[in-house]
Amino acid sequence: DVLAYVGHDSFHEILEENGWTVPQLRDKRYNAVIHLVTAAIGAEAFYTLENNKARMESPEEAKALDGKLCNAWVGHNSLHIIENSGSFEDKMVRVTRAVCDSLGVPGPRAKPRWWIVEVGNLPETLEYAEWLLEHTFLTKSEDGESRVTKKTSQGMTTTYHLRVSGEVVNGEQSISERVLSYREYKALLANADPDRTPIRKTRRAFIYNNDYYLLDTFIAPTEAAGVTTLFVEKPGGNDDDISLPPFVTLVEDVTQRKWFSSYGHDSWKRTMAMANELAQAKLCSPPAASSSSSSSPGPASS
């Protein structure tokens, strides 16, 4: 949070003096970040200085500071933004959902969306974080899934994570995730499942309309290489409120596919289902016409 108050220059001076990096402080210390949007955005009638002696910002200043605070955490694996739609009780339900999701226990269901998209350069005004992810899946038991993740951020800072997903029981699934030391990560790699291809992708994360978007471009598996997907999850909210950012072009809404699940959208099973569908679609597509097949122009094929 300090970044929002002191500014980038002073903050990075502190990092340099202490030999720290942003990913070290952001990713190794906290398993989840829950940001409650100020009442000055969406609940203006309830914004007041009367109930908090430490609060001194005008509504306009509070809005500007809120944006800086939220953007300071962009790049964390589990950032939850709790905005002010509905009642205060609705907001608390969304907080409860975020906490339950972070602890890996059943709670109010989130509303995810997952799209295959095309995207060029991101807008210059968009603040985003970028890193490389490598998911290695471990030998599984029953219907669960365990994986270790190597996350390499800009500046080559690397952090490691373990995610364990239990089987789905009565429509609910337990999911837990924690930060690993390098030694723990190397030890768990000994249990890598030889039958499941590691998933490698670049990820860019950003905030748009108070929602946290994850833009992934796949490197492996081969069937999905070069494909870009966009994922967003609204904690306990209405997925009708989620909009596709204007700087991406929709190819397909993967959320509607029969194999999609709100649990672990980037699991090995769902990723391979998507990759296999894409590979099959390529096989079924008619070959492109050769430019040398005719010397005269003809009607375009449909």
PDB file of C-alpha atoms in Angstrom, residues 25-302:
ATOM      1  CA  LEU A  25       7.321  -8.247  -1.291  1.00  0.00           C
ATOM      2  CA  ARG A  26       4.070  -8.831  -3.163  1.00  0.00           C
ATOM      3  CA  ASP A  27       4.147 -12.565  -3.932  1.00  0.00           C
ATOM      4  CA  LYS A  28       6.164 -14.134  -1.115  1.00  0.00           C
ATOM      5  CA  ARG A  29       4.453 -12.412   1.817  1.00  0.00           C
ATOM      6  CA  TYR A  30       0.759 -12.750   1.018  1.00  0.00           C
ATOM      7  CA  ASN A  31      -1.360 -15.663  -0.206  1.00  0.00           C
ATOM      8  CA  ALA A  32      -4.234 -13.337  -1.134  1.00  0.00           C
ATOM      9  CA  VAL A  33      -5.035  -9.616  -1.344  1.00  0.00           C
ATOM     10  CA  ILE A  34      -8.596  -8.363  -0.844  1.00  0.00           C
ATOM     11  CA  HIS A  35      -9.199  -4.757  -1.886  1.00  0.00           C
ATOM     12  CA  LEU A  36     -12.446  -3.124  -0.730  1.00  0.00           C
ATOM     13  CA  VAL A  37     -13.243  -0.266  -3.071  1.00  0.00           C
ATOM     14  CA  THR A  38     -13.873   3.032  -1.291  1.00  0.00           C
ATOM     15  CA  ALA A  39     -17.475   4.088  -0.746  1.00  0.00           C
ATOM     16  CA  ALA A  40     -16.585   7.215  -2.730  1.00  0.00           C
ATOM     17  CA  ILE A  41     -16.900   4.985  -5.822  1.00  0.00           C
ATOM     18  CA  GLY A  42     -20.377   3.571  -6.208  1.00  0.00           C
ATOM     19  CA  ALA A  43     -21.692   4.334  -2.716  1.00  0.00           C
ATOM     20  CA  GLU A  44     -21.055   8.070  -2.526  1.00  0.00           C
ATOM     21  CA  ALA A  45     -23.907   8.732  -0.091  1.00  0.00           C
ATOM     22  CA  PHE A  46     -22.080   6.678   2.537  1.00  0.00           C
ATOM     23  CA  TYR A  47     -18.659   8.284   2.198  1.00  0.00           C
ATOM     24  CA  THR A  48     -17.951  10.435   5.250  1.00  0.00           C
ATOM     25  CA  LEU A  49     -15.077  11.685   7.388  1.00  0.00           C
ATOM     26  CA  GLU A  50     -17.165  11.467  10.561  1.00  0.00           C
ATOM     27  CA  ASN A  51     -16.615   7.775  11.361  1.00  0.00           C
ATOM     28  CA  ASN A  52     -12.831   7.631  10.915  1.00  0.00           C
ATOM     29  CA  LYS A  53     -10.447  10.172  12.460  1.00  0.00           C
ATOM     30  CA  ALA A  54      -7.607   9.015  10.228  1.00  0.00           C
ATOM     31  CA  ARG A  55      -9.596   9.647   7.050  1.00  0.00           C
ATOM     32  CA  MET A  56      -8.941  13.067   5.552  1.00  0.00           C
ATOM     33  CA  GLU A  57      -9.483  12.682   1.788  1.00  0.00           C
ATOM     34  CA  SER A  58     -12.292  14.387  -0.079  1.00  0.00           C
ATOM     35  CA  PRO A  59     -14.422  12.065  -2.257  1.00  0.00           C
ATOM     36  CA  GLU A  60     -12.369  13.037  -5.318  1.00  0.00           C
ATOM     37  CA  GLU A  61      -9.089  12.404  -3.498  1.00  0.00           C
ATOM     38  CA  ALA A  62     -10.410   9.079  -2.171  1.00  0.00           C
ATOM     39  CA  LYS A  63     -11.258   7.946  -5.708  1.00  0.00           C
ATOM     40  CA  ALA A  64      -7.781   8.783  -6.981  1.00  0.00           C
ATOM     41  CA  LEU A  65      -6.077   7.102  -4.015  1.00  0.00           C
ATOM     42  CA  ASP A  66      -8.236   3.991  -4.365  1.00  0.00           C
ATOM     43  CA  GLY A  67      -7.056   3.513  -7.941  1.00  0.00           C
ATOM     44  CA  LYS A  68      -3.421   3.839  -6.889  1.00  0.00           C
ATOM     45  CA  LEU A  69      -3.877   1.375  -4.018  1.00  0.00           C
ATOM     46  CA  CYS A  70      -5.535  -1.208  -6.235  1.00  0.00           C
ATOM     47  CA  ASN A  71      -2.988  -0.894  -9.032  1.00  0.00           C
ATOM     48  CA  ALA A  72      -0.149  -1.339  -6.544  1.00  0.00           C
ATOM     49  CA  TRP A  73      -1.209  -4.993  -6.166  1.00  0.00           C
ATOM     50  CA  VAL A  74      -1.626  -5.811  -9.862  1.00  0.00           C
ATOM     51  CA  GLY A  75       0.492  -8.893 -10.514  1.00  0.00           C
ATOM     52  CA  HIS A  76      -0.468 -10.814  -7.385  1.00  0.00           C
ATOM     53  CA  ASN A  77      -1.761 -14.332  -8.072  1.00  0.00           C
ATOM     54  CA  SER A  78      -4.887 -13.830  -5.981  1.00  0.00           C
ATOM     55  CA  LEU A  79      -6.103 -10.231  -6.046  1.00  0.00           C
ATOM     56  CA  HIS A  80      -9.807  -9.795  -5.251  1.00  0.00           C
ATOM     57  CA  ILE A  81     -11.483  -6.434  -5.885  1.00  0.00           C
ATOM     58  CA  ILE A  82     -14.694  -5.925  -3.908  1.00  0.00           C
ATOM     59  CA  GLU A  83     -16.709  -3.079  -5.436  1.00  0.00           C
ATOM     60  CA  ASN A  84     -19.880  -1.403  -4.170  1.00  0.00           C
ATOM     61  CA  SER A  85     -22.713  -2.786  -6.300  1.00  0.00           C
ATOM     62  CA  GLY A  86     -25.798  -3.764  -4.290  1.00  0.00           C
ATOM     63  CA  SER A  87     -26.095  -3.377  -0.545  1.00  0.00           C
ATOM     64  CA  PHE A  88     -23.389  -3.435   2.118  1.00  0.00           C
ATOM     65  CA  GLU A  89     -24.508  -6.987   2.946  1.00  0.00           C
ATOM     66  CA  ASP A  90     -23.896  -7.931  -0.693  1.00  0.00           C
ATOM     67  CA  LYS A  91     -20.400  -6.507  -0.409  1.00  0.00           C
ATOM     68  CA  MET A  92     -19.746  -8.607   2.678  1.00  0.00           C
ATOM     69  CA  VAL A  93     -20.895 -11.719   0.795  1.00  0.00           C
ATOM     70  CA  ARG A  94     -18.285 -10.959  -1.851  1.00  0.00           C
ATOM     71  CA  VAL A  95     -15.645 -10.505   0.849  1.00  0.00           C
ATOM     72  CA  THR A  96     -16.669 -13.843   2.371  1.00  0.00           C
ATOM     73  CA  ARG A  97     -16.373 -15.480  -1.036  1.00  0.00           C
ATOM     74  CA  ALA A  98     -12.871 -14.084  -1.523  1.00  0.00           C
ATOM     75  CA  VAL A  99     -11.765 -15.249   1.932  1.00  0.00           C
ATOM     76  CA  CYS A 100     -13.238 -18.733   1.415  1.00  0.00           C
ATOM     77  CA  ASP A 101     -11.622 -18.970  -1.998  1.00  0.00           C
ATOM     78  CA  SER A 102      -8.245 -17.998  -0.535  1.00  0.00           C
ATOM     79  CA  LEU A 103      -8.544 -20.537   2.288  1.00  0.00           C
ATOM     80  CA  GLY A 104      -9.713 -23.298  -0.028  1.00  0.00           C
ATOM     81  CA  VAL A 105     -13.036 -23.862   1.721  1.00  0.00           C
ATOM     82  CA  PRO A 106     -16.588 -23.851   0.247  1.00  0.00           C
ATOM     83  CA  GLY A 107     -18.314 -20.481   0.121  1.00  0.00           C
ATOM     84  CA  PRO A 108     -20.525 -18.293  -2.088  1.00  0.00           C
ATOM     85  CA  ARG A 109     -19.774 -19.097  -5.733  1.00  0.00           C
ATOM     86  CA  ALA A 110     -17.849 -16.672  -7.913  1.00  0.00           C
ATOM     87  CA  LYS A 111     -18.907 -15.751 -11.442  1.00  0.00           C
ATOM     88  CA  PRO A 112     -15.985 -16.440 -13.815  1.00  0.00           C
ATOM     89  CA  ARG A 113     -15.650 -15.731 -17.525  1.00  0.00           C
ATOM     90  CA  TRP A 114     -12.998 -17.212 -19.816  1.00  0.00           C
ATOM     91  CA  TRP A 115     -12.570 -16.098 -23.426  1.00  0.00           C
ATOM     92  CA  ILE A 116     -10.255 -16.923 -26.302  1.00  0.00           C
ATOM     93  CA  VAL A 117      -9.256 -13.527 -27.656  1.00  0.00           C
ATOM     94  CA  GLU A 118      -6.971 -11.707 -30.011  1.00  0.00           C
ATOM     95  CA  VAL A 119      -5.038  -8.700 -28.772  1.00  0.00           C
ATOM     96  CA  GLY A 120      -2.413  -6.367 -30.140  1.00  0.00           C
ATOM     97  CA  ASN A 121      -0.473  -3.887 -28.063  1.00  0.00           C
ATOM     98  CA  LEU A 122      -2.087  -2.959 -24.780  1.00  0.00           C
ATOM     99  CA  PRO A 123      -3.006   0.719 -24.338  1.00  0.00           C
ATOM    100  CA  GLU A 124      -0.111   2.860 -23.130  1.00  0.00           C
ATOM    101  CA  THR A 125      -2.265   4.185 -20.290  1.00  0.00           C
ATOM    102  CA  LEU A 126      -3.051   0.684 -18.961  1.00  0.00           C
ATOM    103  CA  GLU A 127      -1.054  -0.330 -15.895  1.00  0.00           C
ATOM    104  CA  TYR A 128      -0.305  -4.052 -16.020  1.00  0.00           C
ATOM    105  CA  ALA A 129       2.121  -6.630 -14.680  1.00  0.00           C
ATOM    106  CA  GLU A 130       3.684  -9.365 -16.814  1.00  0.00           C
ATOM    107  CA  TRP A 131       5.336 -12.646 -15.911  1.00  0.00           C
ATOM    108  CA  LEU A 132       6.071 -16.179 -17.152  1.00  0.00           C
ATOM    109  CA  LEU A 133       4.228 -19.140 -15.614  1.00  0.00           C
ATOM    110  CA  GLU A 134       5.208 -22.793 -15.739  1.00  0.00           C
ATOM    111  CA  HIS A 135       2.733 -25.271 -14.211  1.00  0.00           C
ATOM    112  CA  THR A 136       4.143 -28.750 -13.508  1.00  0.00           C
ATOM    113  CA  PHE A 137       1.526 -31.322 -12.525  1.00  0.00           C
ATOM    114  CA  LEU A 138       2.267 -33.900  -9.871  1.00  0.00           C
ATOM    115  CA  THR A 139       1.330 -37.559  -9.734  1.00  0.00           C
ATOM    116  CA  LYS A 140      -2.336 -37.474  -8.812  1.00  0.00           C
ATOM    117  CA  SER A 141      -4.609 -39.564  -6.635  1.00  0.00           C
ATOM    118  CA  GLU A 142      -8.326 -40.045  -7.311  1.00  0.00           C
ATOM    119  CA  ASP A 143      -9.976 -36.979  -8.873  1.00  0.00           C
ATOM    120  CA  GLY A 144      -7.796 -34.277  -7.349  1.00  0.00           C
ATOM    121  CA  GLU A 145      -5.016 -32.274  -8.956  1.00  0.00           C
ATOM    122  CA  SER A 146      -1.766 -30.981  -7.527  1.00  0.00           C
ATOM    123  CA  ARG A 147       0.672 -28.721  -9.302  1.00  0.00           C
ATOM    124  CA  VAL A 148       3.729 -26.611  -8.595  1.00  0.00           C
ATOM    125  CA  THR A 149       4.153 -23.290 -10.359  1.00  0.00           C
ATOM    126  CA  LYS A 150       7.287 -21.350 -11.198  1.00  0.00           C
ATOM    127  CA  LYS A 151       6.490 -17.654 -11.607  1.00  0.00           C
ATOM    128  CA  THR A 152       9.206 -15.508 -13.178  1.00  0.00           C
ATOM    129  CA  SER A 153       8.470 -11.797 -13.110  1.00  0.00           C
ATOM    130  CA  GLN A 154      10.099  -8.905 -14.908  1.00  0.00           C
ATOM    131  CA  GLY A 155      13.566  -8.399 -13.493  1.00  0.00           C
ATOM    132  CA  MET A 156      13.894 -12.223 -13.291  1.00  0.00           C
ATOM    133  CA  THR A 157      12.549 -12.497  -9.737  1.00  0.00           C
ATOM    134  CA  THR A 158      11.172 -16.024  -9.306  1.00  0.00           C
ATOM    135  CA  THR A 159       8.619 -17.290  -6.802  1.00  0.00           C
ATOM    136  CA  TYR A 160       7.176 -20.788  -6.384  1.00  0.00           C
ATOM    137  CA  HIS A 161       3.691 -21.958  -5.475  1.00  0.00           C
ATOM    138  CA  LEU A 162       1.840 -25.183  -4.688  1.00  0.00           C
ATOM    139  CA  ARG A 163      -1.828 -25.603  -5.589  1.00  0.00           C
ATOM    140  CA  VAL A 164      -3.823 -28.625  -4.399  1.00  0.00           C
ATOM    141  CA  SER A 165      -7.359 -29.209  -5.691  1.00  0.00           C
ATOM    142  CA  GLY A 166      -9.580 -31.851  -4.102  1.00  0.00           C
ATOM    143  CA  GLU A 167     -12.316 -33.770  -5.856  1.00  0.00           C
ATOM    144  CA  VAL A 168     -15.713 -32.130  -6.377  1.00  0.00           C
ATOM    145  CA  VAL A 169     -18.253 -33.237  -3.762  1.00  0.00           C
ATOM    146  CA  ASN A 170     -21.871 -32.021  -3.938  1.00  0.00           C
ATOM    147  CA  GLY A 171     -20.833 -29.289  -6.347  1.00  0.00           C
ATOM    148  CA  GLU A 172     -18.075 -27.975  -4.064  1.00  0.00           C
ATOM    149  CA  GLN A 173     -14.328 -28.368  -4.333  1.00  0.00           C
ATOM    150  CA  SER A 174     -11.562 -27.590  -1.874  1.00  0.00           C
ATOM    151  CA  ILE A 175      -8.599 -25.697  -3.342  1.00  0.00           C
ATOM    152  CA  SER A 176      -5.574 -24.550  -1.386  1.00  0.00           C
ATOM    153  CA  GLU A 177      -2.486 -22.673  -2.516  1.00  0.00           C
ATOM    154  CA  ARG A 178       0.668 -21.587  -0.739  1.00  0.00           C
ATOM    155  CA  VAL A 179       4.079 -20.117  -1.437  1.00  0.00           C
ATOM    156  CA  LEU A 180       6.990 -22.564  -1.622  1.00  0.00           C
ATOM    157  CA  SER A 181      10.677 -22.191  -0.963  1.00  0.00           C
ATOM    158  CA  TYR A 182      13.000 -23.131  -3.801  1.00  0.00           C
ATOM    159  CA  ARG A 183      14.046 -26.266  -1.910  1.00  0.00           C
ATOM    160  CA  GLU A 184      10.403 -27.356  -1.503  1.00  0.00           C
ATOM    161  CA  TYR A 185       9.756 -26.704  -5.175  1.00  0.00           C
ATOM    162  CA  LYS A 186      12.725 -28.808  -6.294  1.00  0.00           C
ATOM    163  CA  ALA A 187      11.691 -31.647  -3.981  1.00  0.00           C
ATOM    164  CA  LEU A 188       8.128 -31.699  -5.323  1.00  0.00           C
ATOM    165  CA  LEU A 189       9.358 -31.740  -8.934  1.00  0.00           C
ATOM    166  CA  ALA A 190      10.545 -35.288  -8.245  1.00  0.00           C
ATOM    167  CA  ASN A 191       6.835 -36.243  -8.228  1.00  0.00           C
ATOM    168  CA  ALA A 192       6.084 -34.706 -11.636  1.00  0.00           C
ATOM    169  CA  ASP A 193       3.520 -36.712 -13.617  1.00  0.00           C
ATOM    170  CA  PRO A 194       5.226 -37.901 -16.836  1.00  0.00           C
ATOM    171  CA  ASP A 195       1.836 -38.336 -18.531  1.00  0.00           C
ATOM    172  CA  ARG A 196       0.785 -34.699 -18.210  1.00  0.00           C
ATOM    173  CA  THR A 197       2.510 -32.027 -20.237  1.00  0.00           C
ATOM    174  CA  PRO A 198       3.620 -28.945 -18.279  1.00  0.00           C
ATOM    175  CA  ILE A 199       1.728 -25.768 -19.159  1.00  0.00           C
ATOM    176  CA  ARG A 200       3.820 -22.697 -19.970  1.00  0.00           C
ATOM    177  CA  LYS A 201       2.407 -19.274 -20.725  1.00  0.00           C
ATOM    178  CA  THR A 202       3.022 -15.577 -20.358  1.00  0.00           C
ATOM    179  CA  ARG A 203       0.498 -13.727 -18.225  1.00  0.00           C
ATOM    180  CA  ARG A 204      -0.401 -10.048 -18.193  1.00  0.00           C
ATOM    181  CA  ALA A 205      -2.671  -8.860 -15.387  1.00  0.00           C
ATOM    182  CA  PHE A 206      -4.582  -5.610 -15.289  1.00  0.00           C
ATOM    183  CA  ILE A 207      -7.622  -3.896 -13.787  1.00  0.00           C
ATOM    184  CA  TYR A 208     -10.515  -2.796 -15.976  1.00  0.00           C
ATOM    185  CA  ASN A 209     -13.799  -1.427 -14.575  1.00  0.00           C
ATOM    186  CA  ASN A 210     -12.788  -2.576 -11.080  1.00  0.00           C
ATOM    187  CA  ASP A 211     -12.324  -6.201 -12.197  1.00  0.00           C
ATOM    188  CA  TYR A 212      -9.008  -8.082 -12.231  1.00  0.00           C
ATOM    189  CA  TYR A 213      -8.255  -9.615 -15.649  1.00  0.00           C
ATOM    190  CA  LEU A 214      -5.650 -12.272 -16.492  1.00  0.00           C
ATOM    191  CA  LEU A 215      -4.475 -12.274 -20.110  1.00  0.00           C
ATOM    192  CA  ASP A 216      -2.580 -15.492 -20.918  1.00  0.00           C
ATOM    193  CA  THR A 217      -0.678 -16.381 -24.087  1.00  0.00           C
ATOM    194  CA  PHE A 218       0.223 -20.077 -24.241  1.00  0.00           C
ATOM    195  CA  ILE A 219       3.674 -21.382 -25.080  1.00  0.00           C
ATOM    196  CA  ALA A 220       2.951 -25.052 -24.278  1.00  0.00           C
ATOM    197  CA  PRO A 221       1.244 -27.454 -24.847  1.00  0.00           C
ATOM    198  CA  THR A 222       1.956 -27.382 -28.567  1.00  0.00           C
ATOM    199  CA  GLU A 223      -1.741 -27.570 -29.497  1.00  0.00           C
ATOM    200  CA  ALA A 224      -2.426 -24.274 -27.703  1.00  0.00           C
ATOM    201  CA  ALA A 225       0.811 -22.449 -28.525  1.00  0.00           C
ATOM    202  CA  GLY A 226       0.123 -18.857 -29.532  1.00  0.00           C
ATOM    203  CA  VAL A 227      -3.456 -18.889 -28.266  1.00  0.00           C
ATOM    204  CA  THR A 228      -4.423 -16.016 -25.961  1.00  0.00           C
ATOM    205  CA  THR A 229      -7.151 -16.291 -23.334  1.00  0.00           C
ATOM    206  CA  LEU A 230      -8.680 -13.716 -21.006  1.00  0.00           C
ATOM    207  CA  PHE A 231     -10.031 -14.705 -17.592  1.00  0.00           C
ATOM    208  CA  VAL A 232     -11.911 -12.665 -15.007  1.00  0.00           C
ATOM    209  CA  GLU A 233     -13.711 -13.683 -11.845  1.00  0.00           C
ATOM    210  CA  LYS A 234     -16.172 -11.473  -9.989  1.00  0.00           C
ATOM    211  CA  PRO A 235     -16.330 -12.599  -6.331  1.00  0.00           C
ATOM    212  CA  GLY A 236     -19.935 -13.530  -5.583  1.00  0.00           C
ATOM    213  CA  GLY A 237     -21.172 -11.079  -8.196  1.00  0.00           C
ATOM    214  CA  ASN A 238     -23.243 -11.086 -11.369  1.00  0.00           C
ATOM    215  CA  ASP A 239     -21.348 -12.148 -14.474  1.00  0.00           C
ATOM    216  CA  ASP A 240     -23.655  -9.915 -16.511  1.00  0.00           C
ATOM    217  CA  ASP A 241     -21.712  -6.990 -15.007  1.00  0.00           C
ATOM    218  CA  ILE A 242     -18.445  -8.246 -16.540  1.00  0.00           C
ATOM    219  CA  SER A 243     -17.497  -6.598 -19.801  1.00  0.00           C
ATOM    220  CA  LEU A 244     -14.905  -7.448 -22.425  1.00  0.00           C
ATOM    221  CA  PRO A 245     -12.245  -4.697 -22.561  1.00  0.00           C
ATOM    222  CA  PRO A 246     -12.398  -2.757 -25.848  1.00  0.00           C
ATOM    223  CA  PHE A 247      -8.752  -3.420 -26.734  1.00  0.00           C
ATOM    224  CA  VAL A 248      -9.284  -7.197 -27.148  1.00  0.00           C
ATOM    225  CA  THR A 249     -11.232  -9.007 -29.873  1.00  0.00           C
ATOM    226  CA  LEU A 250     -13.467 -11.920 -28.894  1.00  0.00           C
ATOM    227  CA  VAL A 251     -12.830 -15.234 -30.654  1.00  0.00           C
ATOM    228  CA  GLU A 252     -14.907 -17.529 -28.436  1.00  0.00           C
ATOM    229  CA  ASP A 253     -16.539 -17.505 -25.010  1.00  0.00           C
ATOM    230  CA  VAL A 254     -14.952 -20.608 -23.487  1.00  0.00           C
ATOM    231  CA  THR A 255     -17.165 -20.246 -20.411  1.00  0.00           C
ATOM    232  CA  GLN A 256     -19.985 -21.784 -22.472  1.00  0.00           C
ATOM    233  CA  ARG A 257     -18.096 -24.971 -23.304  1.00  0.00           C
ATOM    234  CA  LYS A 258     -19.372 -28.127 -21.632  1.00  0.00           C
ATOM    235  CA  TRP A 259     -15.978 -28.932 -20.102  1.00  0.00           C
ATOM    236  CA  PHE A 260     -15.571 -25.513 -18.490  1.00  0.00           C
ATOM    237  CA  SER A 261     -15.687 -25.278 -14.698  1.00  0.00           C
ATOM    238  CA  SER A 262     -15.518 -22.325 -12.349  1.00  0.00           C
ATOM    239  CA  TYR A 263     -13.006 -24.354 -10.371  1.00  0.00           C
ATOM    240  CA  GLY A 264      -9.473 -24.274 -11.733  1.00  0.00           C
ATOM    241  CA  HIS A 265     -10.067 -22.803 -15.195  1.00  0.00           C
ATOM    242  CA  ASP A 266      -6.348 -23.269 -15.879  1.00  0.00           C
ATOM    243  CA  SER A 267      -6.196 -26.858 -14.663  1.00  0.00           C
ATOM    244  CA  TRP A 268      -4.503 -29.454 -16.860  1.00  0.00           C
ATOM    245  CA  LYS A 269      -7.841 -31.063 -17.756  1.00  0.00           C
ATOM    246  CA  ARG A 270      -9.507 -27.835 -18.929  1.00  0.00           C
ATOM    247  CA  THR A 271      -6.433 -26.524 -20.708  1.00  0.00           C
ATOM    248  CA  MET A 272      -5.991 -29.781 -22.621  1.00  0.00           C
ATOM    249  CA  ALA A 273      -9.697 -29.878 -23.496  1.00  0.00           C
ATOM    250  CA  MET A 274      -9.323 -26.417 -25.001  1.00  0.00           C
ATOM    251  CA  ALA A 275      -6.051 -27.331 -26.735  1.00  0.00           C
ATOM    252  CA  ASN A 276      -7.516 -30.511 -28.236  1.00  0.00           C
ATOM    253  CA  GLU A 277     -10.557 -28.632 -29.533  1.00  0.00           C
ATOM    254  CA  LEU A 278      -8.291 -26.062 -31.152  1.00  0.00           C
ATOM    255  CA  ALA A 279      -6.155 -28.798 -32.713  1.00  0.00           C
ATOM    256  CA  GLN A 280      -9.257 -30.549 -34.046  1.00  0.00           C
ATOM    257  CA  ALA A 281     -10.590 -27.281 -35.460  1.00  0.00           C
ATOM    258  CA  LYS A 282      -7.309 -26.786 -37.339  1.00  0.00           C
ATOM    259  CA  LEU A 283      -7.526 -30.308 -38.784  1.00  0.00           C
ATOM    260  CA  CYS A 284     -11.097 -29.697 -39.943  1.00  0.00           C
ATOM    261  CA  SER A 285     -10.373 -26.299 -41.482  1.00  0.00           C
ATOM    262  CA  PRO A 286     -10.020 -26.281 -45.285  1.00  0.00           C
ATOM    263  CA  PRO A 287      -6.474 -25.617 -46.510  1.00  0.00           C
ATOM    264  CA  ALA A 288      -5.707 -22.093 -47.659  1.00  0.00           C
ATOM    265  CA  ALA A 289      -5.803 -21.637 -51.401  1.00  0.00           C
ATOM    266  CA  SER A 290      -2.410 -21.445 -53.048  1.00  0.00           C
ATOM    267  CA  SER A 291      -1.604 -18.089 -54.614  1.00  0.00           C
ATOM    268  CA  SER A 292      -0.106 -19.901 -57.614  1.00  0.00           C
ATOM    269  CA  SER A 293      -3.162 -22.030 -58.366  1.00  0.00           C
ATOM    270  CA  SER A 294      -4.681 -19.429 -60.668  1.00  0.00           C
ATOM    271  CA  SER A 295      -3.322 -16.514 -62.605  1.00  0.00           C
ATOM    272  CA  SER A 296      -6.636 -14.675 -62.623  1.00  0.00           C
ATOM    273  CA  PRO A 297      -8.608 -13.426 -59.640  1.00  0.00           C
ATOM    274  CA  GLY A 298     -11.757 -15.285 -58.743  1.00  0.00           C
ATOM    275  CA  PRO A 299     -14.476 -15.105 -56.112  1.00  0.00           C
ATOM    276  CA  ALA A 300     -13.353 -15.529 -52.530  1.00  0.00           C
ATOM    277  CA  SER A 301     -14.110 -18.942 -51.063  1.00  0.00           C
ATOM    278  CA  SER A 302     -16.431 -19.040 -48.072  1.00  0.00           C
TER     279      SER A 302
END
